[in-house]
Coordinates of N, CA and C in Angstrom, one line a residue:
M1 N 53.2 108.6 79.2 CA 53.6 109.3 80.7 C 52.9 110.6 80.0
T2 N 52.4 110.3 81.7 CA 51.6 112.2 82.2 C 52.3 113.0 82.4
A3 N 52.1 114.3 81.8 CA 52.5 115.3 81.5 C 53.3 115.1 83.6
D4 N 52.8 115.7 84.6 CA 53.8 115.4 86.3 C 55.0 114.6 85.5
D5 N 54.3 113.8 84.9 CA 55.9 112.2 84.8 C 56.4 112.9 84.6
K6 N 56.6 113.6 83.1 CA 57.9 114.0 82.1 C 59.2 114.7 83.2
I7 N 58.1 116.1 83.5 CA 59.2 116.8 84.0 C 59.6 116.1 85.1
A8 N 58.7 114.8 86.3 CA 59.5 114.3 87.2 C 60.8 113.8 86.8
E9 N 60.4 113.2 85.3 CA 61.9 112.1 85.0 C 62.7 113.7 84.8
L10 N 62.1 114.8 83.9 CA 63.7 115.2 83.3 C 65.1 116.5 84.5
E11 N 63.2 116.7 85.5 CA 64.5 116.9 86.3 C 65.3 115.9 87.2
H12 N 64.7 115.4 87.2 CA 65.6 113.6 87.8 C 67.3 113.8 87.1
R13 N 67.3 113.4 86.3 CA 67.9 113.2 85.0 C 68.8 115.1 84.9
L14 N 68.1 116.2 85.0 CA 69.1 117.3 85.1 C 69.9 116.9 86.8
G15 N 69.0 116.4 87.2 CA 69.4 116.5 88.5 C 71.1 115.8 88.3
I16 N 71.2 114.7 87.7 CA 72.6 113.5 87.8 C 72.5 114.7 87.1
V17 N 73.2 115.3 85.8 CA 74.4 116.1 85.8 C 74.8 116.7 86.2
E18 N 73.6 117.4 87.5 CA 74.4 118.8 88.2 C 75.1 117.9 89.2
D19 N 74.4 116.5 89.7 CA 75.8 115.2 90.4 C 77.3 115.2 90.2
E20 N 76.9 115.5 89.1 CA 78.0 114.4 87.8 C 79.5 116.2 87.6
L21 N 78.7 117.8 87.4 CA 79.7 118.1 87.6 C 80.2 119.2 88.3
A22 N 79.2 119.0 90.4 CA 79.9 118.7 91.1 C 80.6 117.4 92.1
I23 N 80.9 116.8 91.3 CA 81.7 115.7 91.2 C 83.1 115.5 91.2
R24 N 82.8 116.4 89.8 CA 83.9 116.3 89.1 C 84.7 117.4 89.7
R25 N 84.4 118.9 90.8 CA 84.0 119.8 91.2 C 85.5 119.2 91.8
L26 N 84.5 118.8 92.6 CA 85.2 118.1 94.3 C 87.0 117.5 93.8
Q27 N 86.6 116.2 92.6 CA 87.8 115.6 92.4 C 88.7 116.7 91.8
H28 N 88.3 117.3 91.2 CA 89.0 118.4 90.3 C 90.4 119.6 91.9
A29 N 89.3 119.7 92.6 CA 89.7 120.1 93.7 C 90.3 120.4 94.3
Y30 N 90.7 118.0 94.4 CA 91.1 117.5 95.0 C 92.4 117.8 95.4
G31 N 92.3 117.8 93.1 CA 94.0 118.2 92.8 C 94.5 119.4 92.9
Y32 N 93.8 120.4 92.7 CA 94.5 121.8 93.2 C 95.5 121.8 94.4
Y33 N 94.3 121.6 95.4 CA 94.7 121.9 96.7 C 96.0 120.6 96.1
L34 N 96.4 119.3 96.3 CA 97.6 118.9 96.4 C 98.5 118.6 96.0
D35 N 98.4 119.4 94.9 CA 99.0 120.3 93.6 C 99.9 122.2 94.6
K36 N 99.5 121.7 96.2 CA 99.9 123.2 96.3 C 100.3 123.1 98.0
C37 N 99.9 121.6 98.6 CA 99.9 121.3 100.2 C 99.5 121.3 101.0
Y38 N 97.9 122.0 100.2 CA 96.6 122.3 101.1 C 95.8 121.0 101.6
Y39 N 96.9 120.0 102.6 CA 96.4 119.2 102.8 C 95.6 119.2 104.1
D40 N 94.6 120.2 105.4 CA 93.9 120.5 105.8 C 92.9 120.2 104.7
E41 N 93.0 121.3 103.3 CA 91.6 121.3 103.0 C 91.1 120.5 102.1
V42 N 92.7 119.0 102.0 CA 92.3 118.4 101.6 C 91.1 117.0 101.9
V43 N 91.2 117.2 103.2 CA 91.5 115.9 104.4 C 89.6 117.0 104.3
D44 N 88.7 117.4 104.2 CA 88.1 118.1 104.7 C 87.5 117.4 103.6
L45 N 87.6 117.5 102.2 CA 86.4 116.9 101.3 C 86.3 115.5 101.0
F46 N 87.2 114.9 102.3 CA 86.9 113.9 102.7 C 85.0 113.3 103.3
D47 N 84.6 112.1 103.6 CA 83.3 112.0 104.6 C 83.6 111.6 106.0
E48 N 83.3 111.6 106.7 CA 84.0 111.6 108.4 C 84.3 109.1 108.1
D49 N 83.2 109.0 107.2 CA 83.8 107.5 107.2 C 84.5 107.7 105.8
C50 N 85.2 107.5 105.5 CA 85.9 107.8 104.3 C 87.2 106.8 104.6
E51 N 87.9 106.2 103.7 CA 88.8 105.3 102.5 C 89.3 105.4 102.4
V52 N 90.6 105.4 102.8 CA 91.6 106.2 101.2 C 92.7 104.9 101.3
I53 N 92.7 104.7 100.3 CA 93.9 103.7 99.7 C 94.8 104.3 98.4
F54 N 96.4 103.6 100.2 CA 97.4 104.2 98.5 C 98.3 104.0 99.2
I55 N 99.3 103.3 97.8 CA 100.6 102.5 98.0 C 100.5 101.1 98.9
G56 N 99.5 100.3 99.0 CA 99.4 99.0 99.9 C 98.4 99.6 100.9
G57 N 97.8 100.5 101.6 CA 97.9 100.9 102.7 C 96.4 102.1 103.3
V58 N 95.4 100.7 103.5 CA 94.6 101.5 104.0 C 93.9 102.4 105.0
Y59 N 94.0 103.6 104.8 CA 93.6 104.5 105.5 C 92.4 104.3 105.8
K60 N 91.3 104.7 106.8 CA 90.3 104.8 107.2 C 89.8 105.8 108.0
G61 N 88.7 105.8 107.7 CA 87.7 106.9 108.5 C 89.1 108.6 108.3
R62 N 87.7 109.7 108.4 CA 88.4 111.0 109.0 C 90.1 111.1 110.2
A63 N 90.3 110.5 110.3 CA 91.9 110.6 110.9 C 92.7 109.6 110.6
G64 N 92.3 108.3 109.7 CA 93.2 107.9 108.7 C 93.7 108.8 107.4
A65 N 92.7 109.6 106.7 CA 93.2 110.6 106.1 C 93.4 110.9 106.3
A66 N 93.1 111.8 108.0 CA 94.6 113.0 107.9 C 96.4 112.7 107.6
R67 N 95.7 111.9 108.4 CA 97.0 110.9 109.2 C 97.9 110.1 107.6
L68 N 97.3 110.2 106.5 CA 98.1 110.2 105.6 C 98.6 111.4 105.2
Y69 N 97.4 112.2 104.6 CA 97.8 114.5 104.7 C 98.3 114.6 105.0
T70 N 98.2 114.4 106.2 CA 98.8 116.5 107.5 C 99.5 115.4 107.9
G71 N 100.1 114.5 107.5 CA 101.4 114.3 108.4 C 101.6 113.8 107.8
R72 N 102.0 112.4 107.3 CA 102.3 111.5 106.8 C 103.2 112.2 104.9
F73 N 101.9 112.9 104.2 CA 102.5 113.9 103.0 C 103.2 115.4 103.9
R74 N 102.0 115.9 104.9 CA 103.1 117.7 105.2 C 104.5 117.4 105.2
S75 N 104.6 116.2 105.9 CA 106.3 116.6 106.5 C 107.0 116.0 105.4
R76 N 106.7 115.5 104.6 CA 107.3 114.4 103.7 C 107.8 116.1 102.9
F77 N 106.7 116.1 101.8 CA 106.3 117.3 101.3 C 105.8 119.4 101.2
A78 N 105.7 119.3 102.1 CA 105.9 121.3 103.0 C 106.3 121.1 104.2
D79 N 107.7 120.6 104.3 CA 108.5 120.7 106.2 C 107.3 121.1 107.3
G80 N 106.0 120.6 107.3 CA 105.1 120.2 108.7 C 104.5 121.4 107.7
H81 N 104.8 121.7 107.0 CA 103.3 123.8 107.1 C 102.5 123.4 106.0
N82 N 101.0 123.7 105.9 CA 100.5 123.9 105.3 C 99.9 124.6 104.1
G83 N 100.3 124.8 103.1 CA 100.5 125.2 102.1 C 101.7 125.4 101.0
P84 N 101.8 126.0 100.4 CA 103.8 126.1 98.7 C 103.9 125.7 100.1
Q85 N 105.2 125.4 99.1 CA 106.9 125.8 99.8 C 107.9 125.9 99.3
F86 N 108.8 126.9 98.9 CA 109.6 127.9 97.8 C 110.3 126.7 97.6
G87 N 110.5 126.0 95.7 CA 111.1 124.8 95.4 C 110.4 123.7 95.1
R88 N 108.9 123.9 96.5 CA 109.0 122.0 95.6 C 108.1 122.2 95.0
L89 N 108.0 120.3 94.0 CA 106.9 120.7 93.1 C 106.2 119.8 93.1
L90 N 104.9 119.9 92.8 CA 103.9 118.8 92.8 C 103.1 118.9 91.8
E91 N 102.6 118.4 90.8 CA 101.5 118.7 89.7 C 100.7 116.9 90.0
H92 N 99.1 117.5 89.7 CA 98.7 116.6 90.0 C 97.4 116.8 88.9
P93 N 97.4 116.8 88.0 CA 96.3 117.5 86.6 C 95.1 116.0 86.8
M94 N 93.6 115.9 87.1 CA 92.7 114.9 87.1 C 92.2 115.2 85.4
L95 N 92.4 113.6 84.6 CA 92.5 113.6 83.6 C 91.6 112.8 83.3
Q96 N 90.1 112.5 81.8 CA 90.5 111.3 81.5 C 88.8 110.9 82.7
D97 N 88.2 112.2 83.3 CA 86.5 111.4 83.9 C 86.0 110.6 83.9
L98 N 85.3 109.9 84.6 CA 84.1 109.0 84.0 C 83.3 108.9 85.3
I99 N 82.0 109.4 85.6 CA 81.7 109.6 86.6 C 80.2 108.6 86.9
H100 N 79.8 107.8 86.8 CA 78.2 107.5 86.7 C 78.1 107.8 88.7
V101 N 76.4 108.7 89.1 CA 76.0 108.5 89.1 C 74.3 107.9 89.5
A102 N 74.4 106.9 91.3 CA 73.2 105.8 91.3 C 72.0 106.8 91.1
P103 N 70.8 106.0 90.8 CA 70.1 105.9 90.7 C 69.5 107.9 91.6
D104 N 70.1 107.2 93.1 CA 69.5 107.4 94.2 C 69.9 108.9 94.1
R105 N 70.7 109.0 93.5 CA 71.3 110.0 93.5 C 72.6 110.2 95.2
R106 N 72.8 109.3 95.7 CA 73.7 109.6 97.1 C 74.9 108.7 97.2
T107 N 74.9 108.1 96.2 CA 76.8 107.4 95.2 C 76.8 107.6 94.3
A108 N 78.1 107.7 94.1 CA 79.4 108.2 92.8 C 80.1 106.8 92.8
Y109 N 80.5 107.1 92.2 CA 81.4 106.0 91.3 C 82.1 106.9 89.8
A110 N 83.6 107.4 89.5 CA 83.9 108.2 89.3 C 86.2 107.2 88.7
R111 N 86.5 107.3 87.7 CA 87.7 107.2 87.6 C 88.6 108.1 86.5
Y112 N 89.7 108.8 87.8 CA 90.4 109.6 86.8 C 92.2 108.6 86.2
R113 N 92.2 109.0 85.2 CA 94.0 109.6 85.2 C 95.0 110.7 85.9
T114 N 96.0 110.4 85.9 CA 96.5 111.3 86.5 C 98.4 111.1 86.6
L115 N 98.8 111.8 85.7 CA 99.8 112.5 85.2 C 100.9 113.9 86.3
M116 N 102.5 112.9 86.8 CA 101.6 114.1 88.3 C 103.5 114.3 87.4
Q117 N 103.8 116.0 87.9 CA 105.3 115.7 87.8 C 105.8 116.2 89.3
A118 N 107.1 116.4 89.4 CA 107.2 116.4 91.4 C 108.1 116.4 91.4
G119 N 108.9 117.1 91.9 CA 110.6 117.4 92.4 C 110.9 118.4 93.7
T120 N 111.9 119.2 94.1 CA 112.5 120.0 94.6 C 113.7 120.9 94.0
H121 N 113.7 121.9 93.4 CA 114.4 122.9 93.3 C 115.7 122.7 93.9
E122 N 116.7 122.2 93.8 CA 118.3 122.9 94.2 C 117.9 123.5 94.9
L123 N 118.0 124.5 95.3 CA 117.8 126.2 95.6 C 117.2 126.0 97.4
A124 N 116.1 124.3 97.0 CA 115.8 124.0 98.1 C 116.2 123.1 99.0
A125 N 116.7 122.1 97.9 CA 117.2 121.4 98.5 C 118.2 121.5 100.0
A126 N 117.8 120.3 101.0 CA 118.2 120.3 102.2 C 120.3 120.3 101.6
A127 N 120.5 120.2 103.1 CA 122.2 120.3 102.7 C 122.3 118.5 102.5
D128 N 121.7 117.2 102.7 CA 122.1 116.5 103.4 C 120.4 115.4 102.6
T129 N 120.4 116.4 102.4 CA 118.9 115.5 100.7 C 119.4 115.7 99.6
P130 N 118.9 114.7 98.6 CA 119.9 114.9 97.2 C 119.0 116.0 96.2
V131 N 119.2 115.7 95.2 CA 117.7 117.5 94.6 C 117.1 115.9 93.3
R132 N 115.2 115.9 93.4 CA 114.4 115.0 92.7 C 113.2 115.5 92.8
Q133 N 113.7 115.0 91.0 CA 112.1 115.4 90.3 C 111.5 113.5 89.5
W134 N 110.7 114.0 89.4 CA 110.3 112.1 89.0 C 109.3 112.7 88.4
M135 N 108.6 111.5 87.7 CA 106.8 111.5 86.9 C 106.7 110.1 87.4
E136 N 104.9 110.5 87.9 CA 104.5 109.4 87.8 C 103.0 109.0 87.1
G137 N 103.0 108.2 86.8 CA 100.6 108.7 86.8 C 100.3 106.7 87.3
G138 N 99.5 107.1 87.4 CA 97.9 106.8 88.0 C 96.3 106.6 88.0
V139 N 96.4 106.1 88.8 CA 94.2 105.9 88.1 C 93.8 105.8 89.8
Y140 N 93.0 106.7 89.3 CA 92.0 107.3 91.0 C 90.6 106.1 90.7
E141 N 90.3 105.1 91.4 CA 89.3 104.4 91.3 C 88.2 105.2 92.5
N142 N 86.8 106.2 92.8 CA 87.2 106.6 93.5 C 85.8 106.5 93.7
V143 N 84.7 106.3 94.8 CA 83.7 106.0 95.3 C 83.3 107.4 96.5
Y144 N 81.8 108.2 96.4 CA 81.8 109.6 96.9 C 79.9 109.4 97.4
T145 N 79.5 110.7 97.8 CA 78.5 110.1 98.9 C 78.2 111.5 98.8
S146 N 77.5 111.4 98.4 CA 76.1 113.2 99.0 C 74.8 112.8 100.0
T147 N 75.0 114.0 101.3 CA 74.3 114.1 102.5 C 74.2 115.6 102.3
D148 N 72.8 115.6 102.5 CA 71.5 117.0 102.1 C 72.6 117.2 100.2
G149 N 72.4 117.2 99.5 CA 73.1 116.9 98.9 C 74.4 117.8 98.1
I150 N 75.5 117.8 99.6 CA 76.2 117.6 100.1 C 77.4 116.1 99.3
W151 N 78.5 116.6 98.6 CA 79.2 115.1 97.6 C 80.4 115.0 98.8
K152 N 81.5 114.5 98.8 CA 82.1 113.9 99.1 C 82.7 112.9 99.2
I153 N 84.0 113.1 99.4 CA 84.7 111.6 98.3 C 85.0 110.6 99.8
K154 N 84.0 109.6 99.8 CA 84.1 108.2 101.0 C 85.0 107.6 100.4
K155 N 84.8 106.9 99.1 CA 86.1 105.9 99.7 C 88.2 106.5 97.8
L156 N 89.1 106.5 97.8 CA 89.4 107.1 97.3 C 91.0 106.3 97.2
F157 N 91.2 105.6 96.1 CA 91.8 104.3 95.3 C 92.7 104.6 94.8
Y158 N 93.7 105.0 95.1 CA 95.3 105.7 94.3 C 96.1 104.6 94.4
R159 N 95.9 104.0 92.3 CA 96.4 103.4 91.9 C 97.1 103.4 91.1
A160 N 98.8 104.1 91.3 CA 100.3 104.5 90.8 C 100.8 103.3 90.5
F161 N 100.6 103.4 89.1 CA 100.9 102.6 88.7 C 102.8 102.6 87.7
W162 N 102.8 104.0 87.7 CA 104.7 103.7 86.6 C 104.9 105.2 87.7
H163 N 106.2 104.6 87.7 CA 107.3 106.5 88.1 C 108.8 106.2 87.7
G164 N 109.3 107.0 86.7 CA 110.4 107.1 86.8 C 110.9 108.7 86.5
T165 N 112.5 108.8 87.1 CA 113.0 110.2 87.4 C 113.5 110.8 86.0
M166 N 113.2 112.1 86.0 CA 113.5 112.8 84.4 C 114.5 112.4 83.9
E167 N 115.5 111.8 84.5 CA 117.4 111.3 84.4 C 116.6 110.4 82.8
E168 N 116.0 109.6 83.7 CA 116.4 108.0 82.8 C 114.3 107.8 83.0
G169 N 114.1 108.3 83.3 CA 112.2 107.6 82.6 C 112.3 106.7 83.2
W170 N 110.9 106.4 82.6 CA 110.1 104.7 83.2 C 111.1 103.4 82.4
A171 N 111.4 103.4 81.7 CA 111.9 102.4 81.6 C 112.6 101.3 82.0
H172 N 113.8 102.5 83.3 CA 114.7 101.9 83.6 C 114.9 101.9 85.5
T173 N 113.3 101.9 85.6 CA 112.9 102.3 87.3 C 112.8 100.2 87.6
P174 N 113.3 100.4 88.4 CA 113.6 99.2 89.2 C 112.1 98.4 90.6
P175 N 112.1 97.6 89.7 CA 110.5 97.1 90.5 C 110.4 97.8 92.1
D176 N 109.2 97.6 92.3 CA 108.9 98.1 93.8 C 109.9 99.4 94.2
Y177 N 109.9 100.0 93.3 CA 110.6 101.3 93.6 C 110.2 102.5 94.5
V178 N 108.7 102.1 95.0 CA 108.5 102.9 95.5 C 107.4 101.3 96.2
P179 N 108.0 101.5 97.1 CA 107.2 100.1 98.4 C 105.9 99.9 98.6
N180 N 104.9 99.3 98.4 CA 103.9 99.3 99.3 C 104.4 99.0 100.5
A181 N 103.3 99.9 101.7 CA 103.1 99.4 102.7 C 103.4 98.5 103.9
S182 N 104.3 98.5 104.5 CA 104.8 97.2 105.0 C 104.2 97.0 107.0
V183 N 104.4 97.9 107.4 CA 103.4 98.9 108.2 C 103.2 99.7 108.9
T184 N 101.6 98.7 109.6 CA 100.7 98.9 109.7 C 100.9 100.1 111.4
Y185 N 100.1 101.5 111.5 CA 99.6 102.3 112.3 C 98.8 102.0 114.0
P186 N 99.6 101.8 115.5 CA 100.9 102.6 115.2 C 102.1 102.5 115.1
E187 N 102.7 101.3 115.1 CA 104.2 101.0 114.9 C 104.4 102.1 113.8
D188 N 104.2 102.6 112.3 CA 104.0 103.4 111.9 C 103.5 104.8 112.2
P189 N 103.6 105.7 112.5 CA 102.8 106.6 113.4 C 101.8 107.6 111.7
Y190 N 103.1 107.6 110.8 CA 101.9 108.1 109.7 C 101.2 106.6 109.1
G191 N 101.6 105.1 109.5 CA 101.3 104.8 108.8 C 99.7 104.0 108.9
P192 N 99.3 103.2 107.5 CA 97.5 103.0 107.3 C 96.9 102.1 108.5
D193 N 95.9 101.5 109.0 CA 95.0 100.8 109.4 C 95.5 100.0 109.9
E194 N 95.6 99.0 108.9 CA 95.9 98.3 107.8 C 95.9 97.3 106.2
L195 N 96.9 96.8 105.3 CA 97.2 96.7 105.0 C 96.7 95.9 103.5
L196 N 96.7 96.7 102.2 CA 96.1 96.0 101.4 C 95.9 95.0 100.6
E197 N 95.5 93.5 100.8 CA 95.4 92.1 100.3 C 96.3 92.0 99.5
N198 N 96.6 92.0 97.8 CA 96.8 91.6 96.3 C 97.3 92.5 96.2
A199 N 98.1 94.1 96.7 CA 98.2 95.4 97.0 C 98.8 95.3 95.2
P200 N 97.8 96.5 94.7 CA 99.2 96.8 92.8 C 100.8 96.6 93.3
R201 N 101.6 96.8 92.4 CA 103.0 97.1 92.4 C 103.1 98.2 91.3
L202 N 103.8 98.7 91.4 CA 104.5 99.5 90.2 C 105.3 98.6 89.0
W203 N 104.8 99.4 88.1 CA 105.1 99.2 86.4 C 107.0 98.9 86.8
P204 N 107.8 97.4 86.6 CA 106.7 96.8 84.8 C 105.9 95.2 84.7
E205 N 104.7 95.8 87.1 CA 103.4 94.9 86.6 C 102.5 95.9 85.4
T206 N 102.0 95.4 85.7 CA 100.8 96.0 84.9 C 99.7 95.2 85.3
T207 N 99.1 95.1 85.8 CA 98.2 95.1 86.6 C 96.8 95.7 86.4
T208 N 96.2 95.3 86.4 CA 93.8 96.6 86.3 C 93.9 97.3 87.9
L209 N 93.6 98.0 87.8 CA 92.5 98.3 88.8 C 91.2 98.6 87.7
P210 N 90.0 97.4 89.0 CA 89.0 97.4 87.9 C 88.4 98.8 88.4
F211 N 87.5 98.8 87.0 CA 86.3 99.4 86.5 C 85.7 99.1 87.3
H212 N 85.0 100.4 88.1 CA 83.8 100.2 88.4 C 82.3 99.8 88.1
Y213 N 83.0 100.2 86.0 CA 81.4 100.1 85.5 C 81.8 99.5 84.4

């Protein structure tokens, strides 16, 4: 191997490391924005030709991602407001990062675990809305794409695994406590573009989201 070949190899290996760091920052930014209901900022992290798989639904393209985050989530968790709301708790730490960048450095794959705490404080709950506090665990299996050195989320697959209230925990969660999507857009204005075939179900079901590696 010539000196030039060795330098090229080292530059490529360094580029892979830099890509991994950029993807990690991207996914962690997603978690922080989601925590504070900055849904416009979440959507900006996605590629134009992206796909989001969530609770049995497939949301296609940036428009589909916006329908989920700035539509469904914003109306449900932030009263239509982009940003944090008094008395609303949402925490999505990104854990156990496992990232693999393709040799051409244009595509990457990553798996993360999240342990979520969420709820509404009694001072913030509407008169007809019960106070809620819950825990949730899930896994992300994502694909990323790089254009001109800028990484974006190409495919986000969130496999919610278990759900439990703070009062009773996950051991008493009824099957399909959070049911998979069953109605698509536009019949459901915030619904997915299509339904995921053989969509995984919540605990006590224990199917494994396939590993990319």
